[in-house]
């Protein structure tokens, strides 16, 4: 806790040149300690060690630079990292949003519909999300590195605000007041001091497509496009705890508990976030305990199929516990930071630290992944195998 940055130190310029956007690390860490019951676990561990049982408690605290996007800092083959987004509201009040990122199971259709819905007051079910089709979508740099929500999500919010700005001008003509006399309340504009004098985004969409006159200089239609070039990367972070038990006879490691407390800034869809975290934790458990590309003396791969390459199943994964704190990114349009890779960053060291902690009575202070039973056994005998 002494070494964690304090909230008033952000934005924080690291010695390696990165500018961490925001954080409240101590709050996240203390929440994780409370949720896992840290003091009680240490007391239990002491009793188990007195009986010769091997129990370990490991933790990791991480932050990750995600949302690859500032053109000034990053490019691919000379193309700066920025994402485009197009939004069109139909006369019916329904909308279509087009983005360059491609979903791989993360739930982009839901997330981006929710972002636009929040900005325009249109029900998410009335928003069609078109993505990953280069014949129909604007240019962008794709889905990877937890950049979908930080970059394309930012673009979706900004394009919706651009549409809302045009809608406000049209609404001023419909209500016969100046733009400055209008207030936005989710889904409609009303005259300041008179909420009864209002028009909905659906009313405005009809007017924009020809159901009446438009203010001078305003073209028909209710659409916009943007290319979002982020000001900076975003920095999600988290505190993870893992509790393991090691069989002293077989050296098999059992993950008994795993807790992840993440801070990904503004949370758009908690269920999707939890799904991302669950998948990353299981991936991390596999990396820490099982997954290894091994070769025989003739260079043949010994793990070329799922018959030989071990990955966790439901039998090896405990009930996963999750929590969160919320520290929005100050430069992102909606404060979101991204979550896709967080658990794959934080979970392997938490598992390894737990195993090393369990083996402390044997003088073990370091271990290399994957911590297979043979490697754990050799570490217990004082002759750790070198990494492959």
PDB file of C-alpha atoms in Angstrom, residues 138-289:
ATOM      1  CA  UNK A 138     -15.737   3.794 -41.739  1.00  0.00           C
ATOM      2  CA  UNK A 139     -12.016   3.216 -41.419  1.00  0.00           C
ATOM      3  CA  UNK A 140     -10.506   2.075 -38.151  1.00  0.00           C
ATOM      4  CA  UNK A 141      -7.719  -0.051 -36.724  1.00  0.00           C
ATOM      5  CA  UNK A 142      -9.708  -2.982 -35.371  1.00  0.00           C
ATOM      6  CA  UNK A 143     -10.341  -4.960 -32.205  1.00  0.00           C
ATOM      7  CA  UNK A 144      -7.387  -5.828 -29.974  1.00  0.00           C
ATOM      8  CA  UNK A 145      -5.539  -4.514 -26.966  1.00  0.00           C
ATOM      9  CA  UNK A 146      -8.749  -3.645 -25.081  1.00  0.00           C
ATOM     10  CA  UNK A 147      -9.248  -0.767 -27.528  1.00  0.00           C
ATOM     11  CA  UNK A 148     -12.832  -1.318 -28.677  1.00  0.00           C
ATOM     12  CA  UNK A 149     -14.625   0.690 -25.989  1.00  0.00           C
ATOM     13  CA  UNK A 150     -11.819   3.201 -25.311  1.00  0.00           C
ATOM     14  CA  UNK A 151     -11.532   4.109 -29.009  1.00  0.00           C
ATOM     15  CA  UNK A 152     -14.629   3.059 -30.962  1.00  0.00           C
ATOM     16  CA  UNK A 153     -16.773   3.547 -27.864  1.00  0.00           C
ATOM     17  CA  UNK A 154     -15.482   7.091 -27.625  1.00  0.00           C
ATOM     18  CA  UNK A 155     -16.255   7.584 -31.309  1.00  0.00           C
ATOM     19  CA  UNK A 156     -19.804   6.291 -30.790  1.00  0.00           C
ATOM     20  CA  UNK A 157     -20.412   8.748 -27.954  1.00  0.00           C
ATOM     21  CA  UNK A 158     -19.016  11.682 -29.920  1.00  0.00           C
ATOM     22  CA  UNK A 159     -20.984  10.939 -33.090  1.00  0.00           C
ATOM     23  CA  UNK A 160     -24.173  10.693 -31.009  1.00  0.00           C
ATOM     24  CA  UNK A 161     -23.422  14.089 -29.468  1.00  0.00           C
ATOM     25  CA  UNK A 162     -22.849  15.504 -32.939  1.00  0.00           C
ATOM     26  CA  UNK A 163     -26.280  14.233 -33.997  1.00  0.00           C
ATOM     27  CA  UNK A 164     -27.749  15.669 -30.806  1.00  0.00           C
ATOM     28  CA  UNK A 165     -26.230  19.074 -31.568  1.00  0.00           C
ATOM     29  CA  UNK A 166     -27.948  19.118 -34.967  1.00  0.00           C
ATOM     30  CA  UNK A 167     -31.163  17.887 -33.365  1.00  0.00           C
ATOM     31  CA  UNK A 168     -31.030  20.821 -30.956  1.00  0.00           C
ATOM     32  CA  UNK A 169     -30.955  23.324 -33.802  1.00  0.00           C
ATOM     33  CA  UNK A 170     -33.929  21.626 -35.457  1.00  0.00           C
ATOM     34  CA  UNK A 171     -35.752  21.544 -32.119  1.00  0.00           C
ATOM     35  CA  UNK A 172     -35.232  25.289 -31.696  1.00  0.00           C
ATOM     36  CA  UNK A 173     -37.088  25.850 -34.960  1.00  0.00           C
ATOM     37  CA  UNK A 174     -39.884  23.487 -33.974  1.00  0.00           C
ATOM     38  CA  UNK A 175     -40.370  25.218 -30.611  1.00  0.00           C
ATOM     39  CA  UNK A 176     -39.677  28.705 -32.007  1.00  0.00           C
ATOM     40  CA  UNK A 177     -37.022  29.576 -29.444  1.00  0.00           C
ATOM     41  CA  UNK A 178     -33.298  30.121 -29.618  1.00  0.00           C
ATOM     42  CA  UNK A 179     -30.897  27.220 -29.201  1.00  0.00           C
ATOM     43  CA  UNK A 180     -29.686  28.787 -25.952  1.00  0.00           C
ATOM     44  CA  UNK A 181     -33.203  28.512 -24.500  1.00  0.00           C
ATOM     45  CA  UNK A 182     -33.316  24.716 -24.817  1.00  0.00           C
ATOM     46  CA  UNK A 183     -32.396  22.062 -22.289  1.00  0.00           C
ATOM     47  CA  UNK A 184     -31.730  18.393 -22.998  1.00  0.00           C
ATOM     48  CA  UNK A 185     -33.386  15.752 -20.907  1.00  0.00           C
ATOM     49  CA  UNK A 186     -32.709  12.206 -22.014  1.00  0.00           C
ATOM     50  CA  UNK A 187     -34.637  11.726 -25.235  1.00  0.00           C
ATOM     51  CA  UNK A 188     -36.044  15.238 -25.702  1.00  0.00           C
ATOM     52  CA  UNK A 189     -35.387  18.976 -25.728  1.00  0.00           C
ATOM     53  CA  UNK A 190     -37.608  21.321 -23.748  1.00  0.00           C
ATOM     54  CA  UNK A 191     -37.762  25.056 -23.224  1.00  0.00           C
ATOM     55  CA  UNK A 192     -35.965  26.197 -20.098  1.00  0.00           C
ATOM     56  CA  UNK A 193     -38.462  26.658 -17.318  1.00  0.00           C
ATOM     57  CA  UNK A 194     -41.262  24.985 -19.274  1.00  0.00           C
ATOM     58  CA  UNK A 195     -40.787  21.193 -19.550  1.00  0.00           C
ATOM     59  CA  UNK A 196     -44.207  20.883 -21.201  1.00  0.00           C
ATOM     60  CA  UNK A 197     -42.871  22.654 -24.302  1.00  0.00           C
ATOM     61  CA  UNK A 198     -40.758  19.837 -25.642  1.00  0.00           C
ATOM     62  CA  UNK A 199     -39.978  17.674 -28.664  1.00  0.00           C
ATOM     63  CA  UNK A 200     -38.578  14.151 -28.612  1.00  0.00           C
ATOM     64  CA  UNK A 201     -35.700  12.868 -30.669  1.00  0.00           C
ATOM     65  CA  UNK A 202     -38.309  10.926 -32.674  1.00  0.00           C
ATOM     66  CA  UNK A 203     -40.226  14.152 -33.407  1.00  0.00           C
ATOM     67  CA  UNK A 204     -37.004  15.816 -34.478  1.00  0.00           C
ATOM     68  CA  UNK A 205     -36.078  12.897 -36.737  1.00  0.00           C
ATOM     69  CA  UNK A 206     -39.407  13.195 -38.571  1.00  0.00           C
ATOM     70  CA  UNK A 207     -38.891  16.937 -39.058  1.00  0.00           C
ATOM     71  CA  UNK A 208     -35.309  16.379 -40.219  1.00  0.00           C
ATOM     72  CA  UNK A 209     -36.503  14.038 -42.962  1.00  0.00           C
ATOM     73  CA  UNK A 210     -39.048  16.418 -44.451  1.00  0.00           C
ATOM     74  CA  UNK A 211     -42.066  16.609 -42.149  1.00  0.00           C
ATOM     75  CA  UNK A 212     -41.878  20.387 -41.963  1.00  0.00           C
ATOM     76  CA  UNK A 213     -39.463  23.256 -42.497  1.00  0.00           C
ATOM     77  CA  UNK A 214     -35.924  23.301 -41.131  1.00  0.00           C
ATOM     78  CA  UNK A 215     -33.963  26.256 -39.738  1.00  0.00           C
ATOM     79  CA  UNK A 216     -32.015  28.227 -42.303  1.00  0.00           C
ATOM     80  CA  UNK A 217     -28.748  26.582 -43.281  1.00  0.00           C
ATOM     81  CA  UNK A 218     -29.668  23.146 -41.910  1.00  0.00           C
ATOM     82  CA  UNK A 219     -29.702  20.279 -44.388  1.00  0.00           C
ATOM     83  CA  UNK A 220     -32.211  17.478 -44.170  1.00  0.00           C
ATOM     84  CA  UNK A 221     -31.457  14.203 -42.455  1.00  0.00           C
ATOM     85  CA  UNK A 222     -30.234  13.444 -38.972  1.00  0.00           C
ATOM     86  CA  UNK A 223     -26.819  11.865 -39.240  1.00  0.00           C
ATOM     87  CA  UNK A 224     -23.160  12.495 -38.555  1.00  0.00           C
ATOM     88  CA  UNK A 225     -19.746  10.920 -38.713  1.00  0.00           C
ATOM     89  CA  UNK A 226     -16.561  11.340 -36.697  1.00  0.00           C
ATOM     90  CA  UNK A 227     -13.025  10.048 -36.595  1.00  0.00           C
ATOM     91  CA  UNK A 228     -11.964   9.790 -32.957  1.00  0.00           C
ATOM     92  CA  UNK A 229      -8.278  10.312 -32.298  1.00  0.00           C
ATOM     93  CA  UNK A 230      -7.836   9.736 -28.543  1.00  0.00           C
ATOM     94  CA  UNK A 231      -5.876  12.221 -26.520  1.00  0.00           C
ATOM     95  CA  UNK A 232      -4.108   9.451 -24.614  1.00  0.00           C
ATOM     96  CA  UNK A 233      -4.222   5.784 -23.769  1.00  0.00           C
ATOM     97  CA  UNK A 234      -6.439   4.662 -20.916  1.00  0.00           C
ATOM     98  CA  UNK A 235      -5.200   2.762 -17.867  1.00  0.00           C
ATOM     99  CA  UNK A 236      -7.553   0.237 -16.276  1.00  0.00           C
ATOM    100  CA  UNK A 237      -6.235  -1.477 -13.177  1.00  0.00           C
ATOM    101  CA  UNK A 238      -7.143  -4.075 -10.612  1.00  0.00           C
ATOM    102  CA  UNK A 239      -6.327  -5.958  -7.416  1.00  0.00           C
ATOM    103  CA  UNK A 240      -6.521  -9.754  -7.653  1.00  0.00           C
ATOM    104  CA  UNK A 241      -6.317 -12.407  -4.944  1.00  0.00           C
ATOM    105  CA  UNK A 242      -5.879 -16.149  -5.342  1.00  0.00           C
ATOM    106  CA  UNK A 243      -6.023 -18.861  -2.667  1.00  0.00           C
ATOM    107  CA  UNK A 244      -4.512 -22.254  -3.471  1.00  0.00           C
ATOM    108  CA  UNK A 245      -3.897 -25.550  -1.745  1.00  0.00           C
ATOM    109  CA  UNK A 246      -0.980 -27.788  -2.713  1.00  0.00           C
ATOM    110  CA  UNK A 247      -1.114 -31.517  -2.102  1.00  0.00           C
ATOM    111  CA  UNK A 248       2.142 -32.340  -0.262  1.00  0.00           C
ATOM    112  CA  UNK A 249       2.139 -35.854  -1.700  1.00  0.00           C
ATOM    113  CA  UNK A 250       1.337 -35.230  -5.360  1.00  0.00           C
ATOM    114  CA  UNK A 251       2.242 -31.517  -5.696  1.00  0.00           C
ATOM    115  CA  UNK A 252      -1.074 -30.896  -7.450  1.00  0.00           C
ATOM    116  CA  UNK A 253      -2.227 -27.285  -7.114  1.00  0.00           C
ATOM    117  CA  UNK A 254      -5.910 -26.609  -6.468  1.00  0.00           C
ATOM    118  CA  UNK A 255      -7.231 -23.088  -6.903  1.00  0.00           C
ATOM    119  CA  UNK A 256      -9.661 -22.709  -4.016  1.00  0.00           C
ATOM    120  CA  UNK A 257     -10.712 -19.086  -4.438  1.00  0.00           C
ATOM    121  CA  UNK A 258     -10.122 -16.314  -6.916  1.00  0.00           C
ATOM    122  CA  UNK A 259     -11.192 -12.698  -6.472  1.00  0.00           C
ATOM    123  CA  UNK A 260     -10.817  -9.913  -9.020  1.00  0.00           C
ATOM    124  CA  UNK A 261     -11.565  -6.280  -8.207  1.00  0.00           C
ATOM    125  CA  UNK A 262     -11.272  -4.188 -11.366  1.00  0.00           C
ATOM    126  CA  UNK A 263     -11.492  -0.517 -12.198  1.00  0.00           C
ATOM    127  CA  UNK A 264     -12.235   0.045 -15.882  1.00  0.00           C
ATOM    128  CA  UNK A 265     -13.599   3.547 -15.495  1.00  0.00           C
ATOM    129  CA  UNK A 266     -17.226   4.064 -16.454  1.00  0.00           C
ATOM    130  CA  UNK A 267     -19.024   0.706 -16.589  1.00  0.00           C
ATOM    131  CA  UNK A 268     -21.387   0.389 -19.544  1.00  0.00           C
ATOM    132  CA  UNK A 269     -22.738  -3.147 -19.159  1.00  0.00           C
ATOM    133  CA  UNK A 270     -21.840  -4.958 -15.903  1.00  0.00           C
ATOM    134  CA  UNK A 271     -22.778  -8.395 -17.244  1.00  0.00           C
ATOM    135  CA  UNK A 272     -20.479  -8.054 -20.251  1.00  0.00           C
ATOM    136  CA  UNK A 273     -17.686  -6.774 -18.014  1.00  0.00           C
ATOM    137  CA  UNK A 274     -18.063  -9.761 -15.697  1.00  0.00           C
ATOM    138  CA  UNK A 275     -17.972 -12.122 -18.656  1.00  0.00           C
ATOM    139  CA  UNK A 276     -14.732 -10.578 -19.880  1.00  0.00           C
ATOM    140  CA  UNK A 277     -13.190 -10.880 -16.417  1.00  0.00           C
ATOM    141  CA  UNK A 278     -14.311 -14.488 -15.948  1.00  0.00           C
ATOM    142  CA  UNK A 279     -12.784 -15.521 -19.263  1.00  0.00           C
ATOM    143  CA  UNK A 280      -9.521 -13.758 -18.516  1.00  0.00           C
ATOM    144  CA  UNK A 281      -9.194 -15.358 -15.081  1.00  0.00           C
ATOM    145  CA  UNK A 282      -9.678 -18.847 -16.493  1.00  0.00           C
ATOM    146  CA  UNK A 283      -7.143 -18.054 -19.201  1.00  0.00           C
ATOM    147  CA  UNK A 284      -4.710 -16.863 -16.537  1.00  0.00           C
ATOM    148  CA  UNK A 285      -5.178 -19.979 -14.401  1.00  0.00           C
ATOM    149  CA  UNK A 286      -4.355 -22.040 -17.471  1.00  0.00           C
ATOM    150  CA  UNK A 287      -1.217 -20.025 -18.185  1.00  0.00           C
ATOM    151  CA  UNK A 288      -0.069 -20.262 -14.586  1.00  0.00           C
ATOM    152  CA  UNK A 289      -0.674 -23.958 -13.971  1.00  0.00           C
TER     153      UNK A 289
END
